[in-house]
Amino acid sequence: MRRILMVNSKGGCGKTTIATNLAVALAARGDDVALADADRQKSSLSWVRRRPENLARIEGLNWSKEEAIGDKDKKLDAIVIDGPGGLRSELARNLIAEASDIIVPVLASAFDWDATLKFLDGISDIKRVRKGKAEIFVVANRINRRSTQVADLEKTFAAKGFPLLARISDRVLYARHAAAGTGVFDFSDARSHEIRGQWHPLLQAVDA
């Protein structure tokens, strides 16, 4: 059973968008998946409540408090965790310490990547990460294809030992799916198909 954690200390990086769409991708192919919300805003749980019943089932779990985390997830193929911000809470450190994969979204902005690099330095000291038992994958999120900062983002993170795994475009479609409790892997329409390819490196990585 995989525990796939979305986490970053920088707010607004799109953790919930990555978490919900990744959960949909796994569920749509037949995996038994839960989406655990460890963020105080509980955006992922709200998304689960909006999810249509005729689509692939995703169980919602409230993990906003340490005592809420139990053994129920052992029966699942994967649990996708929308993590809390930062490393200050005991909950955040425990989730990182138990994760199979750690996905860190980052925006193509100097302010965002400075904060994210500091965050990556912090989690690298956690025992499980330090011993290589949990993989860290950095995902460039909400990428504007016209932006010249993407190349700078790639160079900066590669130089620090964190090459970008995937690049997710900034599309209105994600906001529409978020409002409907759906994701880009729920449907085979042309718009969703066009951007699903951007997720393949991430899906391959968590399957490895």
mmCIF file with all atom_site columns, N, CA, C and O in Angstrom, residues 5 16-17 28 44 53 63 76 85 104 106-107 125 131-132 145 174 176 187 189 203:
data_model
loop_
_atom_site.group_PDB
_atom_site.id
_atom_site.type_symbol
_atom_site.label_atom_id
_atom_site.label_alt_id
_atom_site.label_comp_id
_atom_site.label_asym_id
_atom_site.label_entity_id
_atom_site.label_seq_id
_atom_site.pdbx_PDB_ins_code
_atom_site.Cartn_x
_atom_site.Cartn_y
_atom_site.Cartn_z
_atom_site.occupancy
_atom_site.B_iso_or_equiv
_atom_site.pdbx_formal_charge
_atom_site.auth_seq_id
_atom_site.auth_comp_id
_atom_site.auth_asym_id
_atom_site.auth_atom_id
_atom_site.pdbx_PDB_model_num
ATOM 1  N N  . LEU A 1 5   ? 2.239   11.496 -0.532  1.00 0.00 ? 5   LEU A N  1
ATOM 2  C CA . LEU A 1 5   ? 2.009   12.739 0.203   1.00 0.00 ? 5   LEU A CA 1
ATOM 3  C C  . LEU A 1 5   ? 2.305   13.960 -0.653  1.00 0.00 ? 5   LEU A C  1
ATOM 4  O O  . LEU A 1 5   ? 3.376   14.074 -1.250  1.00 0.00 ? 5   LEU A O  1
ATOM 5  N N  . THR A 1 16  ? -3.721  20.643 -3.487  1.00 0.00 ? 16  THR A N  1
ATOM 6  C CA . THR A 1 16  ? -5.014  19.971 -3.600  1.00 0.00 ? 16  THR A CA 1
ATOM 7  C C  . THR A 1 16  ? -5.321  19.588 -5.041  1.00 0.00 ? 16  THR A C  1
ATOM 8  O O  . THR A 1 16  ? -5.877  18.516 -5.299  1.00 0.00 ? 16  THR A O  1
ATOM 9  N N  . THR A 1 17  ? -4.956  20.428 -5.993  1.00 0.00 ? 17  THR A N  1
ATOM 10 C CA . THR A 1 17  ? -5.163  20.094 -7.405  1.00 0.00 ? 17  THR A CA 1
ATOM 11 C C  . THR A 1 17  ? -4.370  18.850 -7.782  1.00 0.00 ? 17  THR A C  1
ATOM 12 O O  . THR A 1 17  ? -4.888  17.949 -8.462  1.00 0.00 ? 17  THR A O  1
ATOM 13 N N  . ALA A 1 28  ? -9.418  5.684  -11.409 1.00 0.00 ? 28  ALA A N  1
ATOM 14 C CA . ALA A 1 28  ? -9.992  5.435  -12.732 1.00 0.00 ? 28  ALA A CA 1
ATOM 15 C C  . ALA A 1 28  ? -9.434  4.175  -13.372 1.00 0.00 ? 28  ALA A C  1
ATOM 16 O O  . ALA A 1 28  ? -10.083 3.560  -14.218 1.00 0.00 ? 28  ALA A O  1
ATOM 17 N N  . SER A 1 44  ? -9.749  19.132 0.151   1.00 0.00 ? 44  SER A N  1
ATOM 18 C CA . SER A 1 44  ? -9.881  17.821 -0.490  1.00 0.00 ? 44  SER A CA 1
ATOM 19 C C  . SER A 1 44  ? -11.141 17.097 -0.040  1.00 0.00 ? 44  SER A C  1
ATOM 20 O O  . SER A 1 44  ? -11.817 16.439 -0.842  1.00 0.00 ? 44  SER A O  1
ATOM 21 N N  . GLU A 1 53  ? -21.550 10.150 -7.826  1.00 0.00 ? 53  GLU A N  1
ATOM 22 C CA . GLU A 1 53  ? -21.539 8.751  -7.418  1.00 0.00 ? 53  GLU A CA 1
ATOM 23 C C  . GLU A 1 53  ? -21.268 7.798  -8.573  1.00 0.00 ? 53  GLU A C  1
ATOM 24 O O  . GLU A 1 53  ? -20.860 6.654  -8.346  1.00 0.00 ? 53  GLU A O  1
ATOM 25 N N  . TRP A 1 63  ? -7.742  13.624 8.055   1.00 0.00 ? 63  TRP A N  1
ATOM 26 C CA . TRP A 1 63  ? -6.489  13.418 8.791   1.00 0.00 ? 63  TRP A CA 1
ATOM 27 C C  . TRP A 1 63  ? -5.941  14.736 9.325   1.00 0.00 ? 63  TRP A C  1
ATOM 28 O O  . TRP A 1 63  ? -4.745  14.893 9.500   1.00 0.00 ? 63  TRP A O  1
ATOM 29 N N  . LEU A 1 76  ? -6.188  -0.548 1.463   1.00 0.00 ? 76  LEU A N  1
ATOM 30 C CA . LEU A 1 76  ? -6.232  0.200  0.213   1.00 0.00 ? 76  LEU A CA 1
ATOM 31 C C  . LEU A 1 76  ? -5.014  -0.097 -0.657  1.00 0.00 ? 76  LEU A C  1
ATOM 32 O O  . LEU A 1 76  ? -3.973  -0.533 -0.167  1.00 0.00 ? 76  LEU A O  1
ATOM 33 N N  . GLY A 1 85  ? 0.594   22.478 5.603   1.00 0.00 ? 85  GLY A N  1
ATOM 34 C CA . GLY A 1 85  ? 1.675   23.361 5.205   1.00 0.00 ? 85  GLY A CA 1
ATOM 35 C C  . GLY A 1 85  ? 2.804   23.357 6.218   1.00 0.00 ? 85  GLY A C  1
ATOM 36 O O  . GLY A 1 85  ? 2.569   23.343 7.418   1.00 0.00 ? 85  GLY A O  1
ATOM 37 N N  . VAL A 1 104 ? 6.206   17.360 -4.186  1.00 0.00 ? 104 VAL A N  1
ATOM 38 C CA . VAL A 1 104 ? 6.322   18.765 -3.790  1.00 0.00 ? 104 VAL A CA 1
ATOM 39 C C  . VAL A 1 104 ? 6.008   19.645 -4.989  1.00 0.00 ? 104 VAL A C  1
ATOM 40 O O  . VAL A 1 104 ? 6.827   19.780 -5.906  1.00 0.00 ? 104 VAL A O  1
ATOM 41 N N  . VAL A 1 106 ? 5.581   23.117 -7.037  1.00 0.00 ? 106 VAL A N  1
ATOM 42 C CA . VAL A 1 106 ? 6.219   24.427 -6.957  1.00 0.00 ? 106 VAL A CA 1
ATOM 43 C C  . VAL A 1 106 ? 5.784   25.251 -8.156  1.00 0.00 ? 106 VAL A C  1
ATOM 44 O O  . VAL A 1 106 ? 5.605   24.739 -9.256  1.00 0.00 ? 106 VAL A O  1
ATOM 45 N N  . LEU A 1 107 ? 5.585   26.548 -7.940  1.00 0.00 ? 107 LEU A N  1
ATOM 46 C CA . LEU A 1 107 ? 5.224   27.456 -9.019  1.00 0.00 ? 107 LEU A CA 1
ATOM 47 C C  . LEU A 1 107 ? 6.480   28.070 -9.629  1.00 0.00 ? 107 LEU A C  1
ATOM 48 O O  . LEU A 1 107 ? 7.532   28.133 -8.991  1.00 0.00 ? 107 LEU A O  1
ATOM 49 N N  . ASP A 1 125 ? 16.340  16.110 6.048   1.00 0.00 ? 125 ASP A N  1
ATOM 50 C CA . ASP A 1 125 ? 16.918  15.693 7.323   1.00 0.00 ? 125 ASP A CA 1
ATOM 51 C C  . ASP A 1 125 ? 16.074  14.656 8.060   1.00 0.00 ? 125 ASP A C  1
ATOM 52 O O  . ASP A 1 125 ? 16.523  14.072 9.041   1.00 0.00 ? 125 ASP A O  1
ATOM 53 N N  . LYS A 1 131 ? 17.443  8.207  4.498   1.00 0.00 ? 131 LYS A N  1
ATOM 54 C CA . LYS A 1 131 ? 17.862  6.835  4.204   1.00 0.00 ? 131 LYS A CA 1
ATOM 55 C C  . LYS A 1 131 ? 17.358  6.332  2.852   1.00 0.00 ? 131 LYS A C  1
ATOM 56 O O  . LYS A 1 131 ? 17.589  5.172  2.493   1.00 0.00 ? 131 LYS A O  1
ATOM 57 N N  . GLY A 1 132 ? 16.662  7.204  2.109   1.00 0.00 ? 132 GLY A N  1
ATOM 58 C CA . GLY A 1 132 ? 16.214  6.835  0.776   1.00 0.00 ? 132 GLY A CA 1
ATOM 59 C C  . GLY A 1 132 ? 14.999  5.944  0.730   1.00 0.00 ? 132 GLY A C  1
ATOM 60 O O  . GLY A 1 132 ? 14.704  5.325  -0.302  1.00 0.00 ? 132 GLY A O  1
ATOM 61 N N  . ARG A 1 145 ? 2.824   28.412 -20.393 1.00 0.00 ? 145 ARG A N  1
ATOM 62 C CA . ARG A 1 145 ? 3.738   28.007 -21.465 1.00 0.00 ? 145 ARG A CA 1
ATOM 63 C C  . ARG A 1 145 ? 4.501   29.178 -22.067 1.00 0.00 ? 145 ARG A C  1
ATOM 64 O O  . ARG A 1 145 ? 5.544   28.995 -22.701 1.00 0.00 ? 145 ARG A O  1
ATOM 65 N N  . TYR A 1 174 ? -8.902  22.728 -14.783 1.00 0.00 ? 174 TYR A N  1
ATOM 66 C CA . TYR A 1 174 ? -8.687  22.209 -13.429 1.00 0.00 ? 174 TYR A CA 1
ATOM 67 C C  . TYR A 1 174 ? -9.665  22.833 -12.435 1.00 0.00 ? 174 TYR A C  1
ATOM 68 O O  . TYR A 1 174 ? -10.163 22.158 -11.536 1.00 0.00 ? 174 TYR A O  1
ATOM 69 N N  . ARG A 1 176 ? -12.640 23.925 -13.138 1.00 0.00 ? 176 ARG A N  1
ATOM 70 C CA . ARG A 1 176 ? -13.958 23.354 -13.415 1.00 0.00 ? 176 ARG A CA 1
ATOM 71 C C  . ARG A 1 176 ? -14.096 21.968 -12.800 1.00 0.00 ? 176 ARG A C  1
ATOM 72 O O  . ARG A 1 176 ? -15.133 21.618 -12.230 1.00 0.00 ? 176 ARG A O  1
ATOM 73 N N  . PHE A 1 187 ? -12.711 11.600 -17.520 1.00 0.00 ? 187 PHE A N  1
ATOM 74 C CA . PHE A 1 187 ? -13.396 11.702 -18.799 1.00 0.00 ? 187 PHE A CA 1
ATOM 75 C C  . PHE A 1 187 ? -12.417 11.553 -19.959 1.00 0.00 ? 187 PHE A C  1
ATOM 76 O O  . PHE A 1 187 ? -11.211 11.763 -19.800 1.00 0.00 ? 187 PHE A O  1
ATOM 77 N N  . ASP A 1 189 ? -12.787 13.314 -22.870 1.00 0.00 ? 189 ASP A N  1
ATOM 78 C CA . ASP A 1 189 ? -12.983 14.428 -23.790 1.00 0.00 ? 189 ASP A CA 1
ATOM 79 C C  . ASP A 1 189 ? -11.632 14.947 -24.279 1.00 0.00 ? 189 ASP A C  1
ATOM 80 O O  . ASP A 1 189 ? -10.588 14.694 -23.681 1.00 0.00 ? 189 ASP A O  1
ATOM 81 N N  . LEU A 1 203 ? 2.798   9.556  -12.684 1.00 0.00 ? 203 LEU A N  1
ATOM 82 C CA . LEU A 1 203 ? 2.170   8.256  -12.480 1.00 0.00 ? 203 LEU A CA 1
ATOM 83 C C  . LEU A 1 203 ? 3.194   7.130  -12.566 1.00 0.00 ? 203 LEU A C  1
ATOM 84 O O  . LEU A 1 203 ? 3.154   6.178  -11.776 1.00 0.00 ? 203 LEU A O  1
#
